């Protein structure tokens, strides 16, 4: 009888464990990426238009919305074995109810993470390797939290390596209102940026938090998964996701800071420098010819001008004088001429 009871208890524990670690595919939704899985207490609500990660009716609730498709931070191709660095951009809209709890985290974990998902600490307590951006709504002194309203960067530990106070942008994570976050990682600069605003607001120009990290070096060629996770401990906090988009970008080889073949890259740079010098010399020669031609034309113009001035200096310019008299002012008068006969005087 005792053995039967122990067997029943073992079966019950296994069923509970399997129910919490099993995954459910997310039906197609326009605001979500395809191929998403629901793990733990995560479930669809509001006619499958949003996802609720935690269940306020159960104890120590946790839930995970995760992409089933893996990716690598160092991509390679069999035809082109050169390693290409991988960047990503993601944005999601979420809300956290006004209660104490762990909040929400964007996590990057190994491909076998689903079997290790736990009930607390964003489901990461049994995972030794992870990267996370936490939107924390509790002040846990054990991991060095400064307040209960911050965004932190976690690398293989829930003790954040960098933290930013959300109150600085006049927002409260667990206010219950919708918030919009953007997380971007650039593999060329090895820089991760986190932005946050109220729902409907524009994407902020300045990031709330920026951190230098080489995720390609951290994960190398290992396949990883990305997800949104939440856990609430003993509170009744509820975390909901209303949309989530995730995009992977492969950067060109010339953007990579460390080329696969440094010697070849150096040779290529030397050839480019020689070509640049030749182009610069040709440009200088052309500029000199243009300048000399301009100077010659200017000198010819000066000579012609001086010749015109001095060669015509002895010529007298005849300027017609305009008569001020008006032809209408002249009058003609009749003159009488009297001739006397002087013949007698001649005779005498």
PDB file of C-alpha atoms in Angstrom, residues 60 77 91 115 123 140 151 165 176 184 192 196 217 222 250 260 267 270 272 282 285 309 319 329-330 348:
ATOM      1  CA  UNK A  60       5.062  31.068  -7.809  1.00  0.00           C
ATOM      2  CA  UNK A  77      27.894  29.127 -45.051  1.00  0.00           C
ATOM      3  CA  UNK A  91      10.445  45.520 -30.121  1.00  0.00           C
ATOM      4  CA  UNK A 115      13.644  21.641 -20.362  1.00  0.00           C
ATOM      5  CA  UNK A 123      12.788  30.946 -15.175  1.00  0.00           C
ATOM      6  CA  UNK A 140      16.011  42.404  -4.475  1.00  0.00           C
ATOM      7  CA  UNK A 151      16.117  48.130 -16.542  1.00  0.00           C
ATOM      8  CA  UNK A 165      16.467  53.933 -13.496  1.00  0.00           C
ATOM      9  CA  UNK A 176      -0.484  48.625 -15.399  1.00  0.00           C
ATOM     10  CA  UNK A 184      18.926  46.609 -30.672  1.00  0.00           C
ATOM     11  CA  UNK A 192      23.394  46.898 -27.172  1.00  0.00           C
ATOM     12  CA  UNK A 196      11.451  52.547 -23.609  1.00  0.00           C
ATOM     13  CA  UNK A 217      32.270  35.934 -28.448  1.00  0.00           C
ATOM     14  CA  UNK A 222      26.217  27.929 -30.628  1.00  0.00           C
ATOM     15  CA  UNK A 250      23.753  39.479 -40.923  1.00  0.00           C
ATOM     16  CA  UNK A 260      39.011  36.030 -40.665  1.00  0.00           C
ATOM     17  CA  UNK A 267      47.097  43.358 -48.357  1.00  0.00           C
ATOM     18  CA  UNK A 270      47.621  48.297 -48.996  1.00  0.00           C
ATOM     19  CA  UNK A 272      43.527  50.364 -51.761  1.00  0.00           C
ATOM     20  CA  UNK A 282      45.945  62.493 -61.004  1.00  0.00           C
ATOM     21  CA  UNK A 285      47.731  67.238 -61.821  1.00  0.00           C
ATOM     22  CA  UNK A 309      44.079 101.932 -73.390  1.00  0.00           C
ATOM     23  CA  UNK A 319      32.152 115.197 -80.015  1.00  0.00           C
ATOM     24  CA  UNK A 329      13.073 131.058 -84.301  1.00  0.00           C
ATOM     25  CA  UNK A 330      14.349 132.622 -87.638  1.00  0.00           C
ATOM     26  CA  UNK A 348      29.201 166.552-115.744  1.00  0.00           C
TER      27      UNK A 348
END
